[in-house]
Amino acid sequence: DAGITQSPRHKVTETGTPVTLRCHQTENHRYMYWYRQDPGHGLRLIHYSYGVKDTDKGEVSDGYSVSRSKTEDFLLTLESATSSQTSVYFCAISELAGANTGELFFGEGSRLTVL
Amino acid sequence: TQLLEQSPQFLSIQEGENLTVYCNSSSVFSSLQWYRQEPGEGPVLLVTVVTGGEVKKLKRLTFQFGDARKDSSLHITAAQPGDTGLYLCAGAFNTGNQFYFGTGTSLTVIP
């Protein structure tokens, strides 16, 4: 199994508070992705990284920011959490980009509830 | 709206039945992948198809990439309870780093 760890696995917070989710990998893969999973929507890309300090937006990036200061860590921050951000968040890693038919390896997910 | 739409969204069948899940788009993809996700876990890759018209088989699962590379199907023969899970298609273009996921199909196989 690919070495991907997400933390925290579960979090309940209140509207307006900042939240940071962490993804840690031990595979030295170049690409890292943050997705959110909601019923009826499958997985939607929030942000991704293609190298240290290199990030780009996905299709649902509003209200989220990311940082990657080391190859192994990719942080997702909700600056001011809203109830619409209640979701399950998945981190994924890949050795190759989508255009190169990479394979995504996923963490176990972080369930976030915003009250 | 998402680039990839899957149908049906939910499917509940008896053990031993056959089923087909569809993944459709108006966009042309360079590759199409299928993942399966079990409750409480992340998705796991089942297959990648890259050529229009390509058919791949994985035991009782048959995957097909449409000739125009806009759609794909997953057919399961003689479904078993172990096939229960969420099936997700994901497409990629010939440039870029992203993987675009479909809306998902939740399959329940009843013993």
mmCIF file of C-alpha atoms in Angstrom:
data_model
loop_
_atom_site.group_PDB
_atom_site.id
_atom_site.type_symbol
_atom_site.label_atom_id
_atom_site.label_comp_id
_atom_site.label_asym_id
_atom_site.label_seq_id
_atom_site.Cartn_x
_atom_site.Cartn_y
_atom_site.Cartn_z
ATOM 1 C CA ASP A 1 0.000 0.000 0.000
ATOM 2 C CA ALA A 2 1.163 3.506 -0.850
ATOM 3 C CA GLY A 3 2.288 5.413 2.221
ATOM 4 C CA ILE A 4 -0.257 8.209 2.543
ATOM 5 C CA THR A 5 -1.443 9.528 5.870
ATOM 6 C CA GLN A 6 -4.173 12.096 6.361
ATOM 7 C CA SER A 7 -4.749 13.976 9.594
ATOM 8 C CA PRO A 8 -7.006 14.527 11.323
ATOM 9 C CA ARG A 9 -9.284 11.693 10.216
ATOM 10 C CA HIS A 10 -12.319 13.317 11.822
ATOM 11 C CA LYS A 11 -12.964 16.906 12.816
ATOM 12 C CA VAL A 12 -15.982 18.885 13.961
ATOM 13 C CA THR A 13 -15.653 22.641 13.921
ATOM 14 C CA GLU A 14 -17.782 25.758 13.971
ATOM 15 C CA THR A 15 -18.563 28.145 11.152
ATOM 16 C CA GLY A 16 -15.930 30.837 10.776
ATOM 17 C CA THR A 17 -13.032 28.923 12.306
ATOM 18 C CA PRO A 18 -9.871 28.064 10.358
ATOM 19 C CA VAL A 19 -9.153 24.414 9.616
ATOM 20 C CA THR A 20 -6.024 22.743 8.262
ATOM 21 C CA LEU A 21 -5.900 19.207 6.914
ATOM 22 C CA ARG A 22 -2.573 17.505 6.410
ATOM 23 C CA CYS A 23 -1.491 14.933 3.869
ATOM 24 C CA HIS A 24 1.823 13.162 4.359
ATOM 25 C CA GLN A 25 3.388 10.736 1.862
ATOM 26 C CA THR A 26 6.416 8.483 2.069
ATOM 27 C CA GLU A 27 6.506 7.581 -1.649
ATOM 28 C CA ASN A 28 8.361 10.668 -2.941
ATOM 29 C CA HIS A 29 5.695 11.136 -5.633
ATOM 30 C CA ARG A 30 5.745 14.458 -7.449
ATOM 31 C CA TYR A 31 2.020 15.083 -7.740
ATOM 32 C CA MET A 32 -0.367 15.567 -4.813
ATOM 33 C CA TYR A 33 -4.079 16.307 -4.972
ATOM 34 C CA TRP A 34 -6.865 17.339 -2.632
ATOM 35 C CA TYR A 35 -10.394 16.177 -3.530
ATOM 36 C CA ARG A 36 -13.688 16.524 -1.748
ATOM 37 C CA GLN A 37 -16.340 13.827 -1.925
ATOM 38 C CA ASP A 38 -20.041 14.592 -1.670
ATOM 39 C CA PRO A 39 -23.032 12.363 -2.562
ATOM 40 C CA GLY A 40 -23.917 12.592 -6.243
ATOM 41 C CA HIS A 41 -20.711 14.397 -7.149
ATOM 42 C CA GLY A 42 -18.106 11.669 -7.009
ATOM 43 C CA LEU A 43 -14.752 13.361 -6.393
ATOM 44 C CA ARG A 44 -14.112 17.010 -7.188
ATOM 45 C CA LEU A 45 -10.633 18.481 -7.345
ATOM 46 C CA ILE A 46 -9.897 21.361 -4.967
ATOM 47 C CA HIS A 47 -6.190 22.052 -5.525
ATOM 48 C CA TYR A 48 -3.191 20.090 -6.625
ATOM 49 C CA SER A 49 0.585 20.345 -6.516
ATOM 50 C CA TYR A 50 3.120 19.408 -9.166
ATOM 51 C CA GLY A 51 6.186 20.063 -7.032
ATOM 52 C CA VAL A 52 7.452 21.840 -3.946
ATOM 53 C CA LYS A 53 5.844 25.293 -3.842
ATOM 54 C CA ASP A 54 4.105 24.600 -7.176
ATOM 55 C CA THR A 55 0.331 24.456 -6.871
ATOM 56 C CA ASP A 56 -2.706 25.095 -9.025
ATOM 57 C CA LYS A 57 -6.463 25.388 -8.607
ATOM 58 C CA GLY A 58 -8.984 22.688 -9.306
ATOM 59 C CA GLU A 59 -12.671 22.967 -10.127
ATOM 60 C CA VAL A 60 -13.883 23.822 -6.582
ATOM 61 C CA SER A 61 -11.054 25.924 -5.141
ATOM 62 C CA ASP A 62 -13.045 28.863 -3.709
ATOM 63 C CA GLY A 63 -12.621 29.093 0.084
ATOM 64 C CA TYR A 64 -9.566 26.810 0.121
ATOM 65 C CA SER A 65 -5.828 27.374 0.018
ATOM 66 C CA VAL A 66 -2.917 24.931 -0.067
ATOM 67 C CA SER A 67 0.773 24.829 0.629
ATOM 68 C CA ARG A 68 3.569 22.413 -0.142
ATOM 69 C CA SER A 69 6.864 23.324 1.475
ATOM 70 C CA LYS A 70 8.262 19.781 1.355
ATOM 71 C CA THR A 71 7.813 16.936 -1.105
ATOM 72 C CA GLU A 72 6.116 14.779 1.487
ATOM 73 C CA ASP A 73 3.569 17.237 2.905
ATOM 74 C CA PHE A 74 0.562 18.921 1.286
ATOM 75 C CA LEU A 75 -1.648 21.082 3.490
ATOM 76 C CA LEU A 76 -5.229 22.119 2.770
ATOM 77 C CA THR A 77 -6.528 25.162 4.672
ATOM 78 C CA LEU A 78 -10.048 26.442 5.041
ATOM 79 C CA GLU A 79 -9.487 30.021 6.159
ATOM 80 C CA SER A 80 -13.015 30.457 7.507
ATOM 81 C CA ALA A 81 -15.023 27.252 7.433
ATOM 82 C CA THR A 82 -18.623 27.276 6.186
ATOM 83 C CA SER A 83 -21.325 24.617 6.415
ATOM 84 C CA SER A 84 -21.025 24.026 2.652
ATOM 85 C CA GLN A 85 -17.509 22.738 3.288
ATOM 86 C CA THR A 86 -18.821 19.835 5.338
ATOM 87 C CA SER A 87 -17.495 16.894 3.345
ATOM 88 C CA VAL A 88 -15.051 14.031 3.203
ATOM 89 C CA TYR A 89 -11.668 15.178 1.972
ATOM 90 C CA PHE A 90 -9.272 12.845 0.184
ATOM 91 C CA CYS A 91 -5.612 13.346 -0.527
ATOM 92 C CA ALA A 92 -4.115 11.506 -3.486
ATOM 93 C CA ILE A 93 -0.615 11.139 -4.868
ATOM 94 C CA SER A 94 0.726 10.176 -8.266
ATOM 95 C CA GLU A 95 4.149 9.605 -9.739
ATOM 96 C CA LEU A 96 2.928 10.761 -13.169
ATOM 97 C CA ALA A 97 0.573 13.501 -14.298
ATOM 98 C CA GLY A 98 -2.870 12.814 -15.688
ATOM 99 C CA ALA A 99 -1.605 13.406 -19.222
ATOM 100 C CA ASN A 100 0.938 10.617 -18.683
ATOM 101 C CA THR A 101 -1.657 8.136 -17.445
ATOM 102 C CA GLY A 102 -0.564 8.267 -13.859
ATOM 103 C CA GLU A 103 -2.195 6.157 -11.173
ATOM 104 C CA LEU A 104 -3.718 7.910 -8.194
ATOM 105 C CA PHE A 105 -3.140 6.475 -4.724
ATOM 106 C CA PHE A 106 -5.540 7.769 -2.095
ATOM 107 C CA GLY A 107 -5.416 8.325 1.619
ATOM 108 C CA GLU A 108 -8.214 7.108 3.870
ATOM 109 C CA GLY A 109 -10.013 10.438 3.948
ATOM 110 C CA SER A 110 -10.714 13.167 6.498
ATOM 111 C CA ARG A 111 -14.322 13.721 7.516
ATOM 112 C CA LEU A 112 -14.987 17.383 8.297
ATOM 113 C CA THR A 113 -18.216 18.645 9.816
ATOM 114 C CA VAL A 114 -18.822 22.390 10.034
ATOM 115 C CA LEU A 115 -21.627 23.339 12.414
ATOM 116 C CA THR B 1 -21.574 20.554 -13.951
ATOM 117 C CA GLN B 2 -18.933 17.847 -14.032
ATOM 118 C CA LEU B 3 -17.160 16.700 -17.149
ATOM 119 C CA LEU B 4 -18.040 13.052 -16.579
ATOM 120 C CA GLU B 5 -21.543 11.836 -15.786
ATOM 121 C CA GLN B 6 -22.122 8.306 -14.591
ATOM 122 C CA SER B 7 -25.314 6.279 -14.740
ATOM 123 C CA PRO B 8 -27.003 4.879 -12.888
ATOM 124 C CA GLN B 9 -26.203 6.723 -9.669
ATOM 125 C CA PHE B 10 -27.437 3.790 -7.555
ATOM 126 C CA LEU B 11 -27.758 0.136 -8.445
ATOM 127 C CA SER B 12 -29.006 -2.687 -6.227
ATOM 128 C CA ILE B 13 -28.997 -6.189 -7.674
ATOM 129 C CA GLN B 14 -29.106 -9.817 -6.614
ATOM 130 C CA GLU B 15 -26.008 -11.971 -6.514
ATOM 131 C CA GLY B 16 -25.425 -13.630 -9.879
ATOM 132 C CA GLU B 17 -26.955 -10.878 -12.006
ATOM 133 C CA ASN B 18 -25.104 -8.933 -14.683
ATOM 134 C CA LEU B 19 -24.858 -5.146 -14.757
ATOM 135 C CA THR B 20 -23.389 -2.287 -16.762
ATOM 136 C CA VAL B 21 -22.285 1.119 -15.515
ATOM 137 C CA TYR B 22 -21.838 4.007 -17.932
ATOM 138 C CA CYS B 23 -19.487 6.989 -17.898
ATOM 139 C CA ASN B 24 -20.278 9.718 -20.430
ATOM 140 C CA SER B 25 -18.857 13.071 -21.467
ATOM 141 C CA SER B 26 -18.920 15.521 -24.338
ATOM 142 C CA SER B 27 -15.147 15.884 -24.036
ATOM 143 C CA VAL B 28 -12.496 13.719 -25.657
ATOM 144 C CA PHE B 29 -10.084 12.163 -23.176
ATOM 145 C CA SER B 30 -6.620 10.729 -23.767
ATOM 146 C CA SER B 31 -7.210 8.095 -21.092
ATOM 147 C CA LEU B 32 -9.995 6.840 -18.895
ATOM 148 C CA GLN B 33 -9.632 5.062 -15.580
ATOM 149 C CA TRP B 34 -12.019 3.149 -13.334
ATOM 150 C CA TYR B 35 -11.654 3.114 -9.555
ATOM 151 C CA ARG B 36 -13.560 1.225 -6.866
ATOM 152 C CA GLN B 37 -14.088 2.605 -3.389
ATOM 153 C CA GLU B 38 -15.199 0.605 -0.368
ATOM 154 C CA PRO B 39 -16.829 2.287 2.658
ATOM 155 C CA GLY B 40 -14.351 4.166 4.841
ATOM 156 C CA GLU B 41 -11.506 3.826 2.365
ATOM 157 C CA GLY B 42 -10.034 5.723 -0.555
ATOM 158 C CA PRO B 43 -10.616 4.680 -4.167
ATOM 159 C CA VAL B 44 -8.375 2.036 -5.717
ATOM 160 C CA LEU B 45 -7.499 1.831 -9.397
ATOM 161 C CA LEU B 46 -9.056 -1.055 -11.348
ATOM 162 C CA VAL B 47 -8.010 -0.293 -14.917
ATOM 163 C CA THR B 48 -6.715 2.313 -17.374
ATOM 164 C CA VAL B 49 -7.796 2.428 -21.026
ATOM 165 C CA VAL B 50 -6.043 4.660 -23.546
ATOM 166 C CA THR B 51 -7.137 3.628 -27.048
ATOM 167 C CA GLY B 52 -10.546 4.306 -28.597
ATOM 168 C CA GLY B 53 -12.506 1.059 -28.756
ATOM 169 C CA GLU B 54 -10.165 -0.669 -26.316
ATOM 170 C CA VAL B 55 -11.601 -3.490 -24.225
ATOM 171 C CA LYS B 56 -9.927 -4.777 -21.058
ATOM 172 C CA LYS B 57 -11.020 -7.645 -18.868
ATOM 173 C CA LEU B 58 -10.291 -8.116 -15.187
ATOM 174 C CA LYS B 59 -11.808 -11.458 -14.135
ATOM 175 C CA ARG B 60 -15.601 -10.833 -14.228
ATOM 176 C CA LEU B 61 -15.215 -7.110 -15.027
ATOM 177 C CA THR B 62 -15.076 -5.849 -18.624
ATOM 178 C CA PHE B 63 -14.106 -2.267 -19.385
ATOM 179 C CA GLN B 64 -14.582 -0.550 -22.714
ATOM 180 C CA PHE B 65 -13.389 2.833 -23.970
ATOM 181 C CA GLY B 66 -15.678 4.386 -26.569
ATOM 182 C CA ASP B 67 -14.440 4.698 -30.144
ATOM 183 C CA ALA B 68 -14.508 8.501 -29.909
ATOM 184 C CA ARG B 69 -12.868 8.424 -26.436
ATOM 185 C CA LYS B 70 -15.789 10.344 -24.912
ATOM 186 C CA ASP B 71 -17.331 7.523 -22.924
ATOM 187 C CA SER B 72 -16.657 4.242 -21.191
ATOM 188 C CA SER B 73 -18.558 1.338 -19.727
ATOM 189 C CA LEU B 74 -17.972 -1.198 -16.988
ATOM 190 C CA HIS B 75 -19.761 -4.533 -17.246
ATOM 191 C CA ILE B 76 -19.819 -7.001 -14.364
ATOM 192 C CA THR B 77 -20.814 -10.594 -15.020
ATOM 193 C CA ALA B 78 -22.365 -12.690 -12.265
ATOM 194 C CA ALA B 79 -22.044 -10.027 -9.588
ATOM 195 C CA GLN B 80 -20.926 -11.079 -6.119
ATOM 196 C CA PRO B 81 -21.364 -9.345 -2.738
ATOM 197 C CA GLY B 82 -17.655 -8.517 -2.825
ATOM 198 C CA ASP B 83 -18.325 -6.275 -5.840
ATOM 199 C CA THR B 84 -20.307 -3.911 -3.609
ATOM 200 C CA GLY B 85 -18.846 -0.422 -3.572
ATOM 201 C CA LEU B 86 -18.690 2.955 -5.267
ATOM 202 C CA TYR B 87 -17.392 2.854 -8.839
ATOM 203 C CA LEU B 88 -15.775 5.999 -10.182
ATOM 204 C CA CYS B 89 -14.538 6.775 -13.672
ATOM 205 C CA ALA B 90 -11.787 9.350 -14.135
ATOM 206 C CA GLY B 91 -10.535 10.971 -17.312
ATOM 207 C CA ALA B 92 -7.397 12.815 -18.259
ATOM 208 C CA PHE B 93 -6.504 14.976 -21.237
ATOM 209 C CA ASN B 94 -3.327 14.756 -23.304
ATOM 210 C CA THR B 95 -1.962 17.848 -21.590
ATOM 211 C CA GLY B 96 -2.180 18.808 -17.928
ATOM 212 C CA ASN B 97 -1.799 17.289 -14.519
ATOM 213 C CA GLN B 98 -5.426 16.753 -13.552
ATOM 214 C CA PHE B 99 -7.683 13.725 -13.261
ATOM 215 C CA TYR B 100 -11.396 14.495 -13.685
ATOM 216 C CA PHE B 101 -13.730 12.179 -11.796
ATOM 217 C CA GLY B 102 -17.239 11.142 -12.662
ATOM 218 C CA THR B 103 -20.280 11.447 -10.423
ATOM 219 C CA GLY B 104 -20.018 7.858 -9.182
ATOM 220 C CA THR B 105 -22.189 4.730 -9.184
ATOM 221 C CA SER B 106 -22.994 3.060 -5.883
ATOM 222 C CA LEU B 107 -23.432 -0.685 -6.365
ATOM 223 C CA THR B 108 -24.984 -3.022 -3.812
ATOM 224 C CA VAL B 109 -24.985 -6.752 -4.501
ATOM 225 C CA ILE B 110 -27.469 -8.603 -2.303
ATOM 226 C CA PRO B 111 -26.547 -12.176 -1.327
#
